[in-house]
CSV table of C-alpha atoms in Angstrom, one decimal:
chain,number,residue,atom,x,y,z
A,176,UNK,CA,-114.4,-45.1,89.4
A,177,UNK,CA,-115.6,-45.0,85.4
A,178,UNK,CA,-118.1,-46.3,84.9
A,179,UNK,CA,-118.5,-48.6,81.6
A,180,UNK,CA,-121.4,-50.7,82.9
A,181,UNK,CA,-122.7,-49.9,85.9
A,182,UNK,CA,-123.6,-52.5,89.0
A,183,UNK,CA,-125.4,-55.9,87.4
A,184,UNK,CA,-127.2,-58.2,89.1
A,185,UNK,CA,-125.6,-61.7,89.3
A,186,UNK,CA,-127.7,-65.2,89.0
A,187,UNK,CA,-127.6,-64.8,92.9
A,188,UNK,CA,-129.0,-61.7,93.0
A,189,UNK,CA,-131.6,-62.2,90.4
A,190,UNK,CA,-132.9,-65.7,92.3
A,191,UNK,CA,-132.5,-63.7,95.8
A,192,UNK,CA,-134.7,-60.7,93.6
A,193,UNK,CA,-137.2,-62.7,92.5
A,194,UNK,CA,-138.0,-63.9,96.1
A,195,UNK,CA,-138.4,-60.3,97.0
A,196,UNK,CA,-140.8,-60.2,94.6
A,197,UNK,CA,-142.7,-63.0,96.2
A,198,UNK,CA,-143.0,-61.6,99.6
A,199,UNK,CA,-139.6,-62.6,101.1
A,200,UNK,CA,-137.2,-60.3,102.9
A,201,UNK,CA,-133.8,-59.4,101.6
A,202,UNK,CA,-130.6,-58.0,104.0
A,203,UNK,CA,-127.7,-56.8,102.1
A,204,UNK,CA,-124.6,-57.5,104.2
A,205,UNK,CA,-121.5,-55.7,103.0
A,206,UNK,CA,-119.6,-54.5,100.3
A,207,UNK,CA,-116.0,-55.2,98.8
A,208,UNK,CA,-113.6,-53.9,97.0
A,209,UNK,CA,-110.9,-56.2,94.7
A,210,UNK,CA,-108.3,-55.7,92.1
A,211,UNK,CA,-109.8,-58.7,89.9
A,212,UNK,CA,-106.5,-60.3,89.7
A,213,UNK,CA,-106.3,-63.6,88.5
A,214,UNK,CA,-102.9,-65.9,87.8
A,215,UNK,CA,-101.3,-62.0,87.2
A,216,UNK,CA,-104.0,-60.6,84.8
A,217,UNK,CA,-106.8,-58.1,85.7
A,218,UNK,CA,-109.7,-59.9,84.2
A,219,UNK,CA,-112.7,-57.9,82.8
A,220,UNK,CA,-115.6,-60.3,82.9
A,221,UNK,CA,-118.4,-60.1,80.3
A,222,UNK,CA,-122.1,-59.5,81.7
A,223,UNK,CA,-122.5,-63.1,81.1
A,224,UNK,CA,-119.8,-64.3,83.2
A,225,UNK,CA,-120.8,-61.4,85.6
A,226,UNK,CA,-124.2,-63.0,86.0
A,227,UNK,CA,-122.5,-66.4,87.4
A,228,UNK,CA,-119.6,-65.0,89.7
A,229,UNK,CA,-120.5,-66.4,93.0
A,230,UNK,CA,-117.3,-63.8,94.7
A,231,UNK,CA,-115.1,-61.3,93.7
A,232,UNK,CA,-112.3,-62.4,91.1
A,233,UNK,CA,-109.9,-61.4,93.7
A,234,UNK,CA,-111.6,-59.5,97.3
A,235,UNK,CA,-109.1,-57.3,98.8
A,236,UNK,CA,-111.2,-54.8,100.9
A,237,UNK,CA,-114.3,-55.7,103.2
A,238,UNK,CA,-116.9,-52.6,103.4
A,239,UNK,CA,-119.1,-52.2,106.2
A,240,UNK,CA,-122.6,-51.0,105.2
A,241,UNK,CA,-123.9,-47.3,106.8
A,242,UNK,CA,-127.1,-46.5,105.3
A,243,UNK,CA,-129.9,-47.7,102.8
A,244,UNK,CA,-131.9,-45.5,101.1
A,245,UNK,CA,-135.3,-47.5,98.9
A,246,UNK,CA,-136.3,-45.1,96.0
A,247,UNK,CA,-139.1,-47.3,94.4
A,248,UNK,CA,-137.4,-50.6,93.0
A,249,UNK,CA,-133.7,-49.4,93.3
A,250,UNK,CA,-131.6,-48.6,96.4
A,251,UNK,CA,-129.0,-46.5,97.3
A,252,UNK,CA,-126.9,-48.4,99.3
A,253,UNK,CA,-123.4,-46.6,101.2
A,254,UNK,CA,-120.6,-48.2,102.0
A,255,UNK,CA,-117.8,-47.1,104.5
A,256,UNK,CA,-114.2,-47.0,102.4
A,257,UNK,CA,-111.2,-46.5,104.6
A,258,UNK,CA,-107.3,-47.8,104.1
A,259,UNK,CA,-106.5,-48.3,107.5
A,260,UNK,CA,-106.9,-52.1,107.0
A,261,UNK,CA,-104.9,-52.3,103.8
A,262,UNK,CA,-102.1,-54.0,103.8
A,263,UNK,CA,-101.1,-53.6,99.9
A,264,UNK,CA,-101.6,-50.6,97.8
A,265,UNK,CA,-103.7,-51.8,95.2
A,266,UNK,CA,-106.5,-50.4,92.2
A,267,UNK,CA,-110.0,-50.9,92.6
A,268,UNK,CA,-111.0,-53.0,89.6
A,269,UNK,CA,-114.0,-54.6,91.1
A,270,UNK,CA,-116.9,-53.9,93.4
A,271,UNK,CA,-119.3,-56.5,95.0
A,272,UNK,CA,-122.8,-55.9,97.2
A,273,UNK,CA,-123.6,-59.2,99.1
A,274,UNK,CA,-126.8,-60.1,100.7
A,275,UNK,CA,-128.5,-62.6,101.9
A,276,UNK,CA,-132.0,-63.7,103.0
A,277,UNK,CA,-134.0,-63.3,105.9
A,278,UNK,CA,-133.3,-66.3,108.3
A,279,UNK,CA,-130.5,-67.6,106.1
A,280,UNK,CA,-126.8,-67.8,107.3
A,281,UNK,CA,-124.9,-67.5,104.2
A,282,UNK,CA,-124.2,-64.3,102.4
A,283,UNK,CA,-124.1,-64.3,98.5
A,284,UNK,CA,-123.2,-62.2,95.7
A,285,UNK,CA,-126.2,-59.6,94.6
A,286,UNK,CA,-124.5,-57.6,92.5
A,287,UNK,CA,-121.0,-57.0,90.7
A,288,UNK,CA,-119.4,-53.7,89.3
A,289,UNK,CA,-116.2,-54.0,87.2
A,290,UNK,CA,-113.8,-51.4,86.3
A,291,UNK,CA,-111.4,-52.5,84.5
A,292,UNK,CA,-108.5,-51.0,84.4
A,293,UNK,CA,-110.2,-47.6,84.5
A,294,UNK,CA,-110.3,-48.5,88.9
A,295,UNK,CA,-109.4,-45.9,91.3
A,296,UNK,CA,-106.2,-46.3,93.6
A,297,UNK,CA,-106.3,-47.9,96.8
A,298,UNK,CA,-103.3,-46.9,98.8
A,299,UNK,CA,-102.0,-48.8,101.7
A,300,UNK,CA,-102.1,-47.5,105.7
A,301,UNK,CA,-98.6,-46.6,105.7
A,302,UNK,CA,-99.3,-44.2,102.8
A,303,UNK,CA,-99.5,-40.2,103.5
A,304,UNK,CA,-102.6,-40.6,101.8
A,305,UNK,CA,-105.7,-41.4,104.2
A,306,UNK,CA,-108.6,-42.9,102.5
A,307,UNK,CA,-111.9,-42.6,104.4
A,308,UNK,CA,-115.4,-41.9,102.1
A,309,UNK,CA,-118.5,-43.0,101.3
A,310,UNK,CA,-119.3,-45.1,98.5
A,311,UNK,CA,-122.6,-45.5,96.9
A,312,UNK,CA,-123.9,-48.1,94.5
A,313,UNK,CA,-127.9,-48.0,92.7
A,314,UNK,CA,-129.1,-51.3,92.7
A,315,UNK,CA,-132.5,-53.1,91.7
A,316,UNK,CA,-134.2,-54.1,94.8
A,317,UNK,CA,-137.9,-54.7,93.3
A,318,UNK,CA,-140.1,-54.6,96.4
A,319,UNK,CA,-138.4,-51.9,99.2
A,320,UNK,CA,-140.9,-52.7,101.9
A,321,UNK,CA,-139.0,-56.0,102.4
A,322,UNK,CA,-135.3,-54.7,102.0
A,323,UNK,CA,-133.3,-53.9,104.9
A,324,UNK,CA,-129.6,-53.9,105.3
A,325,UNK,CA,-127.1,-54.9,108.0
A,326,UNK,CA,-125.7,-51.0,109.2
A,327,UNK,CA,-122.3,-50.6,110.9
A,328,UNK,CA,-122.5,-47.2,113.0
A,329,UNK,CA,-119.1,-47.9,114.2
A,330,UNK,CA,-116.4,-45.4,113.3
């Protein structure tokens, strides 16, 4: 995918950051994949209005999360890609990284990475074009001694 911007943190992620900071332990969850389709439009958020998404503008693909790798106060987090799931070709205009924190149920958006319309294709399963890679995103994680993520070994 270009890249025009680069992953940012949303208001989530800064508040869920900050509470690294202090001590607290962060998981990240999962990744997605969407076309940020909204009421027919691909939508192209500013950083401000990236800072308050609380989703994707329209999640399409689920991605399970295979390995973390803490370099000081960013991480290299992977996430498995494959189309066997998708039901609708579609282009990757948006990509999220949720997490949560330790002992809390409910995921939220850390960080948010839009395309545009400069996405990458996301054939369907029927296509003669299999989809299976890894996808990386940087992303600030402040203190790596209490960041962990939720791996899927499952192939």
């Amino acid at each position: 995918m270009a890249d025009n911007q680069g992953m940012r943190l949303t208001n989530a992620g800064a508040e869920m950051l900050a509470r690294v900071m202090n001590g607290e332990k962060l998981i990240f969850t999962r990744g997605a994949f969407g076309d940020a389709i909204k009421d027919g439009q691909i939508v192209e958020p500013t950083t401000d209005e990236i800072a308050k998404l609380t989703a994707l503008i329209n999640e399409r693909l689920s991605l399970p999360l295979i390995n973390i790798t803490p370099t000081g106060a960013y991480a290299e987090v992977e996430m498995r890609v494959q189309n066997a799931e998708v039901e609708a070709s579609f282009m990757v205009s948006e990509v999220g990284l949720f997490a949560k924190m330790d002992g809390e149920e409910t995921e939220q958006l850390y960080g948010y990475y839009s395309a545009g319309l400069k996405g990458d294709w996301m054939p369907q399963k029927q296509s003669a074009i299999a989809k299976d890679y890894i996808y990386t995103v940087i992303i600030c994680i402040g203190n790596a001694d209490n960041v962990t993520a939720l791996i899927n070994r499952s192939d």
